[in-house]
Amino acid sequence: MQRLDGRESLSRLIGKKRKRTLSSPLSLLLQSKSKPNPKEEEEKEAEVEAPSTSNDGKIKGNDDPVWVSCPVCGSSIRGTDHMVNSHLDICLTRGAKKKLTQRTLLQLKFCPISASKTSAGVLDNTRAAIREGELVGGKEISDSEMTIERILSENNEKIEHASGAQDVSKLTKCIDVQMEIKTVENTANENIVPQSTMVPKVDTFGVEDSKVLAAFETFIVGRKFHDNIQLQQGCQLFLSRDPQNAKDKHAIKVLSTDLGAGNMLGYLPRELAKFLSPLMDNHHLKCEGSVISISEHPLDPVPIQLVCEKMVASGKGEHDGQQNFEFLWENVKRVTEYGKLNPPSMTKYQQNFCLMIEEVVNNHTHLFTSEEKLLLGSFDSLSNNAQRLFVRIYTRKGPWFRMSNISYPEISDLQTTSEELRLAGYICSFNCSEDVVKYNIKEVLEVLNVFEMREISNSILSKKGVNLTRRQELIDALFSAYEDETCQLLPKMILERAGTCIKISSAADILFWRVQRLFFLNGEQDFSAFLLSDLGLIKFPQYNCAIVHPIFQYRSDLLEYEESVEVAQIMDESLDENNLEKVMRCINVSHEHIQTSFREAAQSSKCGSPPAFFSRFSASWVYSKVLSLGVSVFERERRYEDAIRLLKDLLSQITRDSRRGYWTLRLSIDLEHINRVNESLAIAEEGVLDPCVRAGSKLALQRRVLRLAKPPRRWKTPSYANSVKRTIKEVSVRGRPLTSEIGAKSLFYGFNDELCGVEQLALQYYAGDGGGWNGVHSESGIWMTIFGILMWDVIFADVPDVFRSRFQMAPLDFLTDDFYITRRNLIELHLQKIQKGKAGEILIASWDSHVGTACHGVNWDRHSLSDLRAVVSCIGGSCLASLCRHLALDYRSWCSGMPDLLLWRFHGGDGDAGRAKLVEVKGPRDRLSEQQRAWMLILMDCGFDVEVCKVGSP
């Protein structure tokens, strides 16, 4: 099936398809849903499998009339004797958070308020007291919980560059206050660290009085033992800096003197190394120590004791050096104190998952019901094993997982762990003794291997002469037999072989999909972004997140957005299945919503409305994408009347959108298809005057007007006629073709007698007889890279609401008009520097500061700094500034369609500015697209040397 216009854009919006839809697809497509009242929606209960609270403080659910709160961990459990006893056994086995008495347990006077809510009151009082008279760096302290890793990462750059006493004081106060908040939270929650992992208080002997500064305890993390290393208690250690570490320039290795100097045992925690490493580098601090105890699990952190000794006095600038030393040493003590309350017992992916939940709850708390908050809040009270198991299976495909196949080295006692998750409502489970009718038998079949399915097939299908070997064929055949009820024993046979299986509960699945979408704000990123960042495979840029407006003002807005994404996913899947009936239902649902939502928008006006670029997070924006794809479907089916109806509705309802150019052009073309030429011409003329119609779409409409507006339809020639009809310089290159098949890529023998494409053949021509040019075949790539590097400080400038997640590669308004409007003064000042010839300096400085950091459109590996410097120098400041202005004004419209080749050359010595040329290469059967033609005309207006190179046969 041919690729439809708009399909790729819709697929990017959907991103990685969710494992289950949020509601029944058929009910969603067949029913017309009206928008709920925002105020009423805030009071509604969530449609998840979570308990609700009754008037007497107890918690109740649908299946069981009584729910209670556990006095140990505060989570909700069903109030049956079996459930209560089992849950209490698990909680007491892993260590209670409260001191319980026999009377407490026997009376079962469960507290309806969770520990997190209890601690919230203490925190509110503490924070209020702190904020009464203190500001940190001119800003109020955030109400959100801040882990030490977040505190240090946010102050990292300031710590490294702090020089004055005032800066040091502010940073110290900031960390003091943040540490105090975290300490109060831990105290309020009564988190008792097991004795085996507790770290005693730092024993400081004084900085001025002795070279020996302190004996303190920390951990070895990131352990990578060799098989021949037997770590023992009391083993002597020493530290060594690892500044070349690709993941952390502050890394400090822990080595053993007893086991040989070459045997590395691991690293110090990243948070501690951030402050200790500059002390070792600049102040010659020497640290030695020993192992305190051996952890039960080989991957767990190892408690160690270190003694630090200051070998020499501070160097140059003794006062500043001593001040900097004291600042760093105080922070070493603070980090160690924090480690006492928060030992690094969590795995990294577990920490990341908890961090994702924390940030979403803090930033979007108004979007969750009380039941959803209860389920999210109870995750923190789960044991480490339970949290790890949940994250592991949540990030896998599923939905069902066999307990016999689950094995992770960091998770022990899977049976107890899975039971804990089941009681908390995070997973569902079944075994061979249960009724299979309750489950989707096709999903259960997925957990069996081919051998097991073949064994069942031979038992029930061999009599019919069916002999299948492929996995999908076996699944389809067994499921068909189940539906036909030809074998009554089939469900039992499947369950016996599957054994005990678990899956994420529908309540948790829906809720955490919502959390993930709110955290990343797109469908393309998922939890793996944390892993890519932690491994150093992707380095995200640094920016400030200044949140002023909520993206979703009401919960109803979020639910509508989620439903629209679900419709988009159904549309995408239906096209894959070639299910035209379901595609039409998706189009009808989207069309109805678009009409309803804009009628309501016209009747109501909101004051203090959020930024315009937030519209991409609205249901209407998603439905408009579905309708754009629907237009392509109708055109493919030659249903032009239906396509025209959709296009007219889109243009009448959505008055500000970059897609109006595409819609107007398609409307004009479809009208001509059904011989309504006068109307087609009128639509084209209106489109030319539309400020939202730009780039290739505008040029295409102008050319349509010139073609259709001939007497007697129109007597007056449009003012833009001469500009559109301008001639673009052409050159011809003759080559020896390998093949001339229609539809196949043109291949030629190059000037070196090797096979190549038309672009490589053109590069060879320009390098030789064409003028001795250097060049690359980059299309738009090199220009997007140059723009991103030159405009880096503008792209990542401090602007409210454009940065909401730590994993963004561009601001949220980057592809909208708001990008230029919001930063107009900053952009113009920056372009003035480029126009005055400072682009080379900006390029070098930005490259050195940000090389390897992810940014939208920037490819660090494809082009070297020397090539980019040469290009910038040859283009010249005036042309480069004009090009950057076009991209800043409308990046979305101009980010594609640039000429294939960028050529440059120098005529004289180092002082020669050089020349640059841009070339669009066309094979024997190719022609310029409207977007490419628009770019060529714009580049000519900016002063570039451009031409079209036509490659043909002799």
Short mmCIF file of N, CA and C in Angstrom, two decimals, residues 23-107:
data_model
loop_
_atom_site.label_atom_id
_atom_site.label_comp_id
_atom_site.label_asym_id
_atom_site.label_seq_id
_atom_site.Cartn_x
_atom_site.Cartn_y
_atom_site.Cartn_z
N SER A 23 -9.72 2.69 26.60
CA SER A 23 -11.13 2.35 26.66
C SER A 23 -11.44 1.43 25.50
N SER A 24 -12.63 0.91 25.45
CA SER A 24 -12.99 0.00 24.38
C SER A 24 -12.99 0.73 23.04
N PRO A 25 -12.21 0.28 22.06
CA PRO A 25 -12.15 1.00 20.78
C PRO A 25 -13.51 1.09 20.10
N LEU A 26 -14.28 0.01 20.13
CA LEU A 26 -15.57 0.04 19.43
C LEU A 26 -16.53 1.02 20.09
N SER A 27 -16.56 1.01 21.43
CA SER A 27 -17.46 1.94 22.11
C SER A 27 -17.02 3.38 21.87
N LEU A 28 -15.72 3.59 21.78
CA LEU A 28 -15.22 4.94 21.52
C LEU A 28 -15.60 5.42 20.13
N LEU A 29 -15.54 4.50 19.15
CA LEU A 29 -15.79 4.90 17.77
C LEU A 29 -17.27 4.98 17.44
N LEU A 30 -18.09 4.22 18.13
CA LEU A 30 -19.50 4.17 17.80
C LEU A 30 -20.33 5.18 18.58
N GLN A 31 -19.79 5.64 19.70
CA GLN A 31 -20.54 6.56 20.54
C GLN A 31 -20.01 7.98 20.36
N SER A 32 -20.92 8.92 20.42
CA SER A 32 -20.53 10.33 20.37
C SER A 32 -20.38 10.84 21.78
N LYS A 33 -19.19 11.31 22.12
CA LYS A 33 -18.93 11.74 23.48
C LYS A 33 -18.93 13.25 23.55
N SER A 34 -19.69 13.78 24.49
CA SER A 34 -19.69 15.22 24.71
C SER A 34 -18.66 15.58 25.73
N LYS A 35 -18.20 16.81 25.68
CA LYS A 35 -17.17 17.27 26.61
C LYS A 35 -17.77 17.48 27.99
N PRO A 36 -17.16 16.88 29.03
CA PRO A 36 -17.67 17.09 30.37
C PRO A 36 -17.34 18.46 30.89
N ASN A 37 -18.15 18.92 31.84
CA ASN A 37 -17.89 20.21 32.49
C ASN A 37 -16.61 20.11 33.30
N PRO A 38 -15.65 21.04 33.11
CA PRO A 38 -14.38 20.94 33.83
C PRO A 38 -14.55 20.88 35.33
N LYS A 39 -15.45 21.69 35.87
CA LYS A 39 -15.61 21.70 37.33
C LYS A 39 -16.18 20.39 37.82
N GLU A 40 -17.16 19.86 37.05
CA GLU A 40 -17.73 18.58 37.45
C GLU A 40 -16.72 17.46 37.29
N GLU A 41 -15.86 17.55 36.27
CA GLU A 41 -14.90 16.50 36.02
C GLU A 41 -13.90 16.36 37.15
N GLU A 42 -13.57 17.49 37.79
CA GLU A 42 -12.61 17.43 38.88
C GLU A 42 -13.13 16.60 40.04
N GLU A 43 -14.48 16.50 40.15
CA GLU A 43 -15.08 15.75 41.25
C GLU A 43 -15.31 14.29 40.91
N LYS A 44 -15.11 13.93 39.63
CA LYS A 44 -15.44 12.56 39.22
C LYS A 44 -14.41 11.58 39.73
N GLU A 45 -14.83 10.34 39.85
CA GLU A 45 -13.93 9.27 40.26
C GLU A 45 -13.17 8.78 39.03
N ALA A 46 -11.93 8.33 39.23
CA ALA A 46 -11.14 7.81 38.12
C ALA A 46 -11.66 6.45 37.72
N GLU A 47 -11.57 6.18 36.41
CA GLU A 47 -12.03 4.89 35.92
C GLU A 47 -10.89 3.90 35.97
N VAL A 48 -10.41 3.63 37.18
CA VAL A 48 -9.33 2.68 37.37
C VAL A 48 -9.71 1.76 38.49
N GLU A 49 -9.00 0.65 38.57
CA GLU A 49 -9.30 -0.35 39.58
C GLU A 49 -8.61 0.00 40.88
N ALA A 50 -8.97 1.12 41.47
CA ALA A 50 -8.38 1.54 42.73
C ALA A 50 -9.49 1.69 43.75
N PRO A 51 -9.20 1.51 45.04
CA PRO A 51 -10.22 1.59 46.07
C PRO A 51 -10.68 3.01 46.29
N SER A 52 -11.90 3.19 46.77
CA SER A 52 -12.43 4.50 47.12
C SER A 52 -12.67 4.55 48.61
N THR A 53 -12.73 5.75 49.15
CA THR A 53 -12.85 5.94 50.59
C THR A 53 -14.29 6.25 50.97
N SER A 54 -14.79 5.59 51.99
CA SER A 54 -16.15 5.81 52.45
C SER A 54 -16.17 6.90 53.49
N ASN A 55 -17.37 7.26 53.98
CA ASN A 55 -17.52 8.36 54.92
C ASN A 55 -16.88 8.06 56.27
N ASP A 56 -16.80 6.81 56.62
CA ASP A 56 -16.25 6.48 57.94
C ASP A 56 -14.74 6.33 57.93
N GLY A 57 -14.12 6.65 56.81
CA GLY A 57 -12.65 6.61 56.74
C GLY A 57 -12.12 5.31 56.21
N LYS A 58 -12.94 4.28 56.12
CA LYS A 58 -12.47 3.02 55.56
C LYS A 58 -12.51 3.10 54.04
N ILE A 59 -11.81 2.15 53.47
CA ILE A 59 -11.66 2.17 52.02
C ILE A 59 -12.40 0.98 51.44
N LYS A 60 -13.14 1.24 50.41
CA LYS A 60 -13.96 0.18 49.84
C LYS A 60 -13.72 0.06 48.35
N GLY A 61 -14.05 -1.08 47.78
CA GLY A 61 -13.88 -1.32 46.35
C GLY A 61 -15.12 -1.93 45.78
N ASN A 62 -15.02 -2.33 44.51
CA ASN A 62 -16.18 -2.86 43.84
C ASN A 62 -16.44 -4.32 44.20
N ASP A 63 -15.35 -5.09 44.26
CA ASP A 63 -15.50 -6.53 44.47
C ASP A 63 -15.62 -6.86 45.95
N ASP A 64 -14.90 -6.14 46.80
CA ASP A 64 -14.91 -6.42 48.22
C ASP A 64 -15.47 -5.20 48.94
N PRO A 65 -16.42 -5.39 49.84
CA PRO A 65 -17.07 -4.22 50.44
C PRO A 65 -16.19 -3.44 51.39
N VAL A 66 -15.09 -4.01 51.89
CA VAL A 66 -14.29 -3.33 52.91
C VAL A 66 -12.83 -3.30 52.48
N TRP A 67 -12.25 -2.10 52.49
CA TRP A 67 -10.82 -1.91 52.28
C TRP A 67 -10.27 -1.20 53.51
N VAL A 68 -9.02 -1.51 53.86
CA VAL A 68 -8.39 -0.90 55.03
C VAL A 68 -6.99 -0.44 54.66
N SER A 69 -6.42 0.45 55.49
CA SER A 69 -5.05 0.91 55.30
C SER A 69 -4.14 0.15 56.23
N CYS A 70 -3.02 -0.34 55.69
CA CYS A 70 -2.06 -1.09 56.49
C CYS A 70 -1.39 -0.15 57.49
N PRO A 71 -1.31 -0.51 58.79
CA PRO A 71 -0.66 0.36 59.77
C PRO A 71 0.85 0.39 59.63
N VAL A 72 1.41 -0.51 58.82
CA VAL A 72 2.86 -0.58 58.66
C VAL A 72 3.32 0.32 57.52
N CYS A 73 2.73 0.11 56.34
CA CYS A 73 3.20 0.86 55.16
C CYS A 73 2.19 1.86 54.65
N GLY A 74 0.94 1.81 55.12
CA GLY A 74 -0.06 2.78 54.71
C GLY A 74 -0.77 2.46 53.42
N SER A 75 -0.43 1.33 52.75
CA SER A 75 -1.08 1.00 51.49
C SER A 75 -2.45 0.40 51.73
N SER A 76 -3.29 0.40 50.69
CA SER A 76 -4.66 -0.09 50.80
C SER A 76 -4.71 -1.58 50.51
N ILE A 77 -5.42 -2.33 51.35
CA ILE A 77 -5.55 -3.78 51.17
C ILE A 77 -6.99 -4.17 51.45
N ARG A 78 -7.41 -5.26 50.86
CA ARG A 78 -8.75 -5.76 51.13
C ARG A 78 -8.85 -6.24 52.56
N GLY A 79 -10.00 -5.99 53.19
CA GLY A 79 -10.13 -6.22 54.62
C GLY A 79 -10.50 -7.63 55.02
N THR A 80 -10.13 -8.64 54.24
CA THR A 80 -10.36 -10.01 54.65
C THR A 80 -9.22 -10.48 55.52
N ASP A 81 -9.49 -11.51 56.35
CA ASP A 81 -8.46 -12.00 57.27
C ASP A 81 -7.23 -12.47 56.51
N HIS A 82 -7.46 -13.20 55.42
CA HIS A 82 -6.33 -13.74 54.66
C HIS A 82 -5.48 -12.62 54.08
N MET A 83 -6.13 -11.61 53.47
CA MET A 83 -5.39 -10.52 52.85
C MET A 83 -4.61 -9.71 53.89
N VAL A 84 -5.27 -9.41 55.00
CA VAL A 84 -4.61 -8.62 56.04
C VAL A 84 -3.42 -9.35 56.61
N ASN A 85 -3.59 -10.62 56.95
CA ASN A 85 -2.49 -11.39 57.56
C ASN A 85 -1.32 -11.55 56.60
N SER A 86 -1.64 -11.84 55.33
CA SER A 86 -0.56 -12.02 54.35
C SER A 86 0.21 -10.73 54.15
N HIS A 87 -0.53 -9.63 54.05
CA HIS A 87 0.14 -8.34 53.82
C HIS A 87 1.00 -7.94 55.02
N LEU A 88 0.48 -8.14 56.23
CA LEU A 88 1.25 -7.78 57.42
C LEU A 88 2.50 -8.63 57.54
N ASP A 89 2.40 -9.92 57.18
CA ASP A 89 3.58 -10.79 57.22
C ASP A 89 4.67 -10.25 56.32
N ILE A 90 4.28 -9.79 55.11
CA ILE A 90 5.27 -9.26 54.16
C ILE A 90 5.89 -7.98 54.71
N CYS A 91 5.04 -7.07 55.23
CA CYS A 91 5.55 -5.80 55.75
C CYS A 91 6.50 -6.01 56.92
N LEU A 92 6.12 -6.90 57.85
CA LEU A 92 6.94 -7.10 59.05
C LEU A 92 8.23 -7.83 58.72
N THR A 93 8.20 -8.66 57.66
CA THR A 93 9.41 -9.39 57.26
C THR A 93 10.49 -8.44 56.77
N ARG A 94 10.08 -7.39 56.01
CA ARG A 94 11.08 -6.50 55.45
C ARG A 94 11.40 -5.32 56.36
N GLY A 95 10.78 -5.23 57.52
CA GLY A 95 11.10 -4.14 58.45
C GLY A 95 9.98 -3.15 58.54
N ALA A 96 9.45 -2.94 59.75
CA ALA A 96 8.32 -2.03 59.91
C ALA A 96 8.77 -0.60 59.90
N LYS A 97 7.88 0.28 59.45
CA LYS A 97 8.15 1.70 59.49
C LYS A 97 7.67 2.32 60.79
N LYS A 98 6.80 1.62 61.51
CA LYS A 98 6.30 2.13 62.78
C LYS A 98 6.46 1.06 63.84
N LYS A 99 6.58 1.50 65.06
CA LYS A 99 6.66 0.56 66.15
C LYS A 99 5.25 0.09 66.49
N LEU A 100 5.00 -1.20 66.30
CA LEU A 100 3.67 -1.75 66.47
C LEU A 100 3.57 -2.50 67.79
N THR A 101 2.40 -2.46 68.38
CA THR A 101 2.13 -3.23 69.58
C THR A 101 1.12 -4.31 69.25
N GLN A 102 1.04 -5.32 70.14
CA GLN A 102 0.09 -6.39 69.91
C GLN A 102 -1.33 -5.86 69.85
N ARG A 103 -1.60 -4.87 70.70
CA ARG A 103 -2.95 -4.28 70.72
C ARG A 103 -3.27 -3.60 69.39
N THR A 104 -2.26 -2.94 68.83
CA THR A 104 -2.46 -2.26 67.54
C THR A 104 -2.86 -3.25 66.47
N LEU A 105 -2.18 -4.39 66.44
CA LEU A 105 -2.45 -5.36 65.39
C LEU A 105 -3.76 -6.08 65.60
N LEU A 106 -4.06 -6.43 66.84
CA LEU A 106 -5.26 -7.21 67.11
C LEU A 106 -6.53 -6.40 66.93
N GLN A 107 -6.48 -5.12 67.34
CA GLN A 107 -7.67 -4.29 67.22
C GLN A 107 -7.96 -3.89 65.77
#
